[in-house]
Amino acid sequence: MINCMRAFFLFIVFGNLLNAAAQIPFTKDAGTYRITYTSSSNGKSLSDQNRVLMFTNAHHTLVTNERDFRGDGNFPAELFIIERSSLYQQLYSFLNDSTCISTTDSSAIKNQKFEFLDESKTILGYTCKKAKTIVNSNTIELWYTKALPVKGAPGILGQDIGLVLEMVRNGNFTMTADEVKKITFTPPAYFTKARPEFMDLLSYRDKIWQSRFITVPLFKDQVINFADTATVKPGVMRFANGTVVVKRVKFPEFGSSKNIFLELKEQSNGDAYDRTGTVFLIPVDKKQSFLDGLKNGAATLPVYENGNGKTYQGVIATSDYDPAIELMRFFTPFGIKGYNHIQLKGKEWHEVVPYRQDISKFASLLNGKEVYIGVFIGNYDKGGHRINAEITIHKDAGVSPEKVVPLFNTLNIMEMAAQEYATMFNSDKGLIVNFELKEPVKNAVLRYTTTGHGGWGNGDEFVPKENTVLLDGTVVLKIVPWREDCGSYRLYNPASGNFSTGLSSSDLSRSNWCPGTVTNPYIISLGNLPAGKHTIQVKIPQGKPEGTSFSAWNVSGVLVGD
């Protein structure tokens, strides 16, 4: 059906439709030429060539490629037709085997400007002249001939200067004609009926863009707030007085060669403060899960103790429990959208803060699976925050499935339901996790995310502290996590306090986070790990409390490897 539909559509738009529009039969008498183009980079022909294919005569030009013309290319498959008398461009795209969209563009060709140079060379026996233009800082050189009674080009550039037989971009990418042949245009024999949906140019481009990847929606217009009761959206579970939302999400089968991105957008729905946020996945393949703790209370989770007199619920992996896997840590800014009415001269506040992170390393947990994904934003505000979140899956060679072993996550996701703050680093032991690998892990890395908290002058939020990570007693990371670029995000922070020094709170440097940003994990190479028992230890010189103020460190770690 794919082949038939594309072929028939080509027949319609390049035969019947053109005849109806121009009242000229598209036949041998019209003087049709077929030109094919081969691409190369830095003088080397590209492998697996899909040559550009152009049909042109005195009245119309069609540009596509060999696979799409035959009907065996990948989606989306696009072609465009130039109506030569008015230089009017019609675009068509097959998004799948049953959907075709179309649009028009009257300016793309007419607005082109070229510098015509006094240089010439011969291509396929035709004398060609050189034209040059700059597009988006790219230098494009076109070699065109006027020795034939037709015009055209392998792309939209140069459609009206002659017959372009070679295009060179930035001196290293070249598209050269390898055949010019006069023919009678004949569409493929197999075809069926196509009904293109017409839309404006911007919608058309967006539709094509969206068709290039799979979108898995997570949360739509979801409020995360502190309230005993609230309107619950279908499929969404609320925990910890509404500061945690969880949803069971089904992912399609997508194979091994993919790039996966998580995107979340946040606005204040009443809360004016910068808050810790996290997007997490809940493993449920052991006897107990973090979901059990959400449902039954933090006290039901396995506890960690290091001798400092406190118990920490659900923060480390055991033989019967895995902690929540952190996909993204983010921090809300001060009151974006909800407090944009605060006016400062020269400040135009942004309406929404976007967070986007590559989570491709977690592909094996998502591929064809049904999983629990949650979002936490710590706050005590009835209005809270409003979020939208989705995951997009993109084609890409080179991303292979990897083993994922959750180890620890001290971020107290159930902060508003009595889960203890991560103050275990006031002990020399810090955090110790014993784990066992049932089989060797090659090329192992630890994805280590860390942020310091304690929001007063001497608190660890504002005091640099060295993090030390040890594997089996050997130091694998020693670093001071610190962000000095927080002032770059001032326009996300309308409610940020302004000080007598001329600074705003959102300007201040912090322990690896800024209001309105994602905190990236440190990627710690561990080499090849043998099967058997291992130990991970995290040590941080946590600051001492002052009155009722105290410091804490939210650290999470996931082992990933082949």
PDB file of C-alpha atoms in Angstrom, residues 10 13-15 17-19 21-22 24 26 32 53-64 78-92 103-112 150-164 201:
ATOM      1  CA  LEU A  10       3.305  11.317  -7.733  1.00  0.00           C
ATOM      2  CA  VAL A  13       0.532  15.829  -8.690  1.00  0.00           C
ATOM      3  CA  PHE A  14       3.089  15.532 -11.452  1.00  0.00           C
ATOM      4  CA  GLY A  15       0.755  14.431 -14.200  1.00  0.00           C
ATOM      5  CA  LEU A  17      -2.648  17.967 -11.412  1.00  0.00           C
ATOM      6  CA  LEU A  18       0.014  19.726 -13.420  1.00  0.00           C
ATOM      7  CA  ASN A  19      -1.980  19.269 -16.585  1.00  0.00           C
ATOM      8  CA  ALA A  21      -3.107  23.658 -13.431  1.00  0.00           C
ATOM      9  CA  ALA A  22      -0.954  24.553 -16.438  1.00  0.00           C
ATOM     10  CA  ILE A  24       0.115  21.437 -20.647  1.00  0.00           C
ATOM     11  CA  PHE A  26       3.512  16.388 -19.104  1.00  0.00           C
ATOM     12  CA  THR A  32      11.288  16.480 -19.541  1.00  0.00           C
ATOM     13  CA  LEU A  53      16.051  12.537  -8.063  1.00  0.00           C
ATOM     14  CA  MET A  54      14.760  15.510 -10.058  1.00  0.00           C
ATOM     15  CA  PHE A  55      12.325  15.685 -12.966  1.00  0.00           C
ATOM     16  CA  THR A  56      12.093  19.039 -14.726  1.00  0.00           C
ATOM     17  CA  ASN A  57      10.707  20.640 -17.848  1.00  0.00           C
ATOM     18  CA  ALA A  58       9.897  24.170 -18.961  1.00  0.00           C
ATOM     19  CA  HIS A  59       6.837  24.316 -16.727  1.00  0.00           C
ATOM     20  CA  HIS A  60       7.415  22.246 -13.579  1.00  0.00           C
ATOM     21  CA  THR A  61      10.127  20.663 -11.447  1.00  0.00           C
ATOM     22  CA  LEU A  62       9.676  17.741  -9.051  1.00  0.00           C
ATOM     23  CA  VAL A  63      12.383  16.934  -6.482  1.00  0.00           C
ATOM     24  CA  THR A  64      12.391  13.714  -4.454  1.00  0.00           C
ATOM     25  CA  GLU A  78       8.807  14.442   1.243  1.00  0.00           C
ATOM     26  CA  LEU A  79       8.724  15.812  -2.281  1.00  0.00           C
ATOM     27  CA  PHE A  80       8.216  19.263  -3.667  1.00  0.00           C
ATOM     28  CA  ILE A  81       7.020  20.631  -6.981  1.00  0.00           C
ATOM     29  CA  ILE A  82       7.873  24.004  -8.488  1.00  0.00           C
ATOM     30  CA  GLU A  83       5.371  25.722 -10.743  1.00  0.00           C
ATOM     31  CA  ARG A  84       7.873  27.564 -12.956  1.00  0.00           C
ATOM     32  CA  SER A  85       5.795  30.420 -14.298  1.00  0.00           C
ATOM     33  CA  SER A  86       5.189  31.797 -10.801  1.00  0.00           C
ATOM     34  CA  LEU A  87       8.003  30.016  -8.900  1.00  0.00           C
ATOM     35  CA  TYR A  88       5.309  28.666  -6.634  1.00  0.00           C
ATOM     36  CA  GLN A  89       6.319  25.735  -4.455  1.00  0.00           C
ATOM     37  CA  GLN A  90       3.999  22.907  -3.442  1.00  0.00           C
ATOM     38  CA  LEU A  91       5.228  20.512  -0.743  1.00  0.00           C
ATOM     39  CA  TYR A  92       3.929  17.045   0.034  1.00  0.00           C
ATOM     40  CA  THR A 103       1.251  22.999   1.843  1.00  0.00           C
ATOM     41  CA  THR A 104       2.456  25.802  -0.418  1.00  0.00           C
ATOM     42  CA  ASP A 105       5.224  28.390  -0.249  1.00  0.00           C
ATOM     43  CA  SER A 106       5.422  31.376  -2.573  1.00  0.00           C
ATOM     44  CA  SER A 107       8.465  33.101  -1.043  1.00  0.00           C
ATOM     45  CA  ALA A 108      11.210  30.499  -0.591  1.00  0.00           C
ATOM     46  CA  ILE A 109      12.474  30.815  -4.178  1.00  0.00           C
ATOM     47  CA  LYS A 110      11.690  34.442  -4.892  1.00  0.00           C
ATOM     48  CA  ASN A 111      13.620  35.721  -1.853  1.00  0.00           C
ATOM     49  CA  GLN A 112      16.900  34.022  -2.769  1.00  0.00           C
ATOM     50  CA  VAL A 150      15.266  23.650 -18.398  1.00  0.00           C
ATOM     51  CA  LYS A 151      15.953  24.921 -14.888  1.00  0.00           C
ATOM     52  CA  GLY A 152      16.066  23.132 -11.561  1.00  0.00           C
ATOM     53  CA  ALA A 153      18.201  22.163  -8.570  1.00  0.00           C
ATOM     54  CA  PRO A 154      18.536  19.249  -6.128  1.00  0.00           C
ATOM     55  CA  GLY A 155      17.103  21.443  -3.373  1.00  0.00           C
ATOM     56  CA  ILE A 156      15.117  24.632  -3.082  1.00  0.00           C
ATOM     57  CA  LEU A 157      18.223  26.818  -3.584  1.00  0.00           C
ATOM     58  CA  GLY A 158      18.980  27.883  -7.151  1.00  0.00           C
ATOM     59  CA  GLN A 159      15.750  26.721  -8.749  1.00  0.00           C
ATOM     60  CA  ASP A 160      15.620  29.770 -11.022  1.00  0.00           C
ATOM     61  CA  ILE A 161      19.255  30.399 -11.991  1.00  0.00           C
ATOM     62  CA  GLY A 162      19.612  27.560 -14.486  1.00  0.00           C
ATOM     63  CA  LEU A 163      20.077  23.807 -14.225  1.00  0.00           C
ATOM     64  CA  VAL A 164      22.207  23.207 -11.123  1.00  0.00           C
ATOM     65  CA  LEU A 201       3.405  26.085   6.113  1.00  0.00           C
TER      66      LEU A 201
END
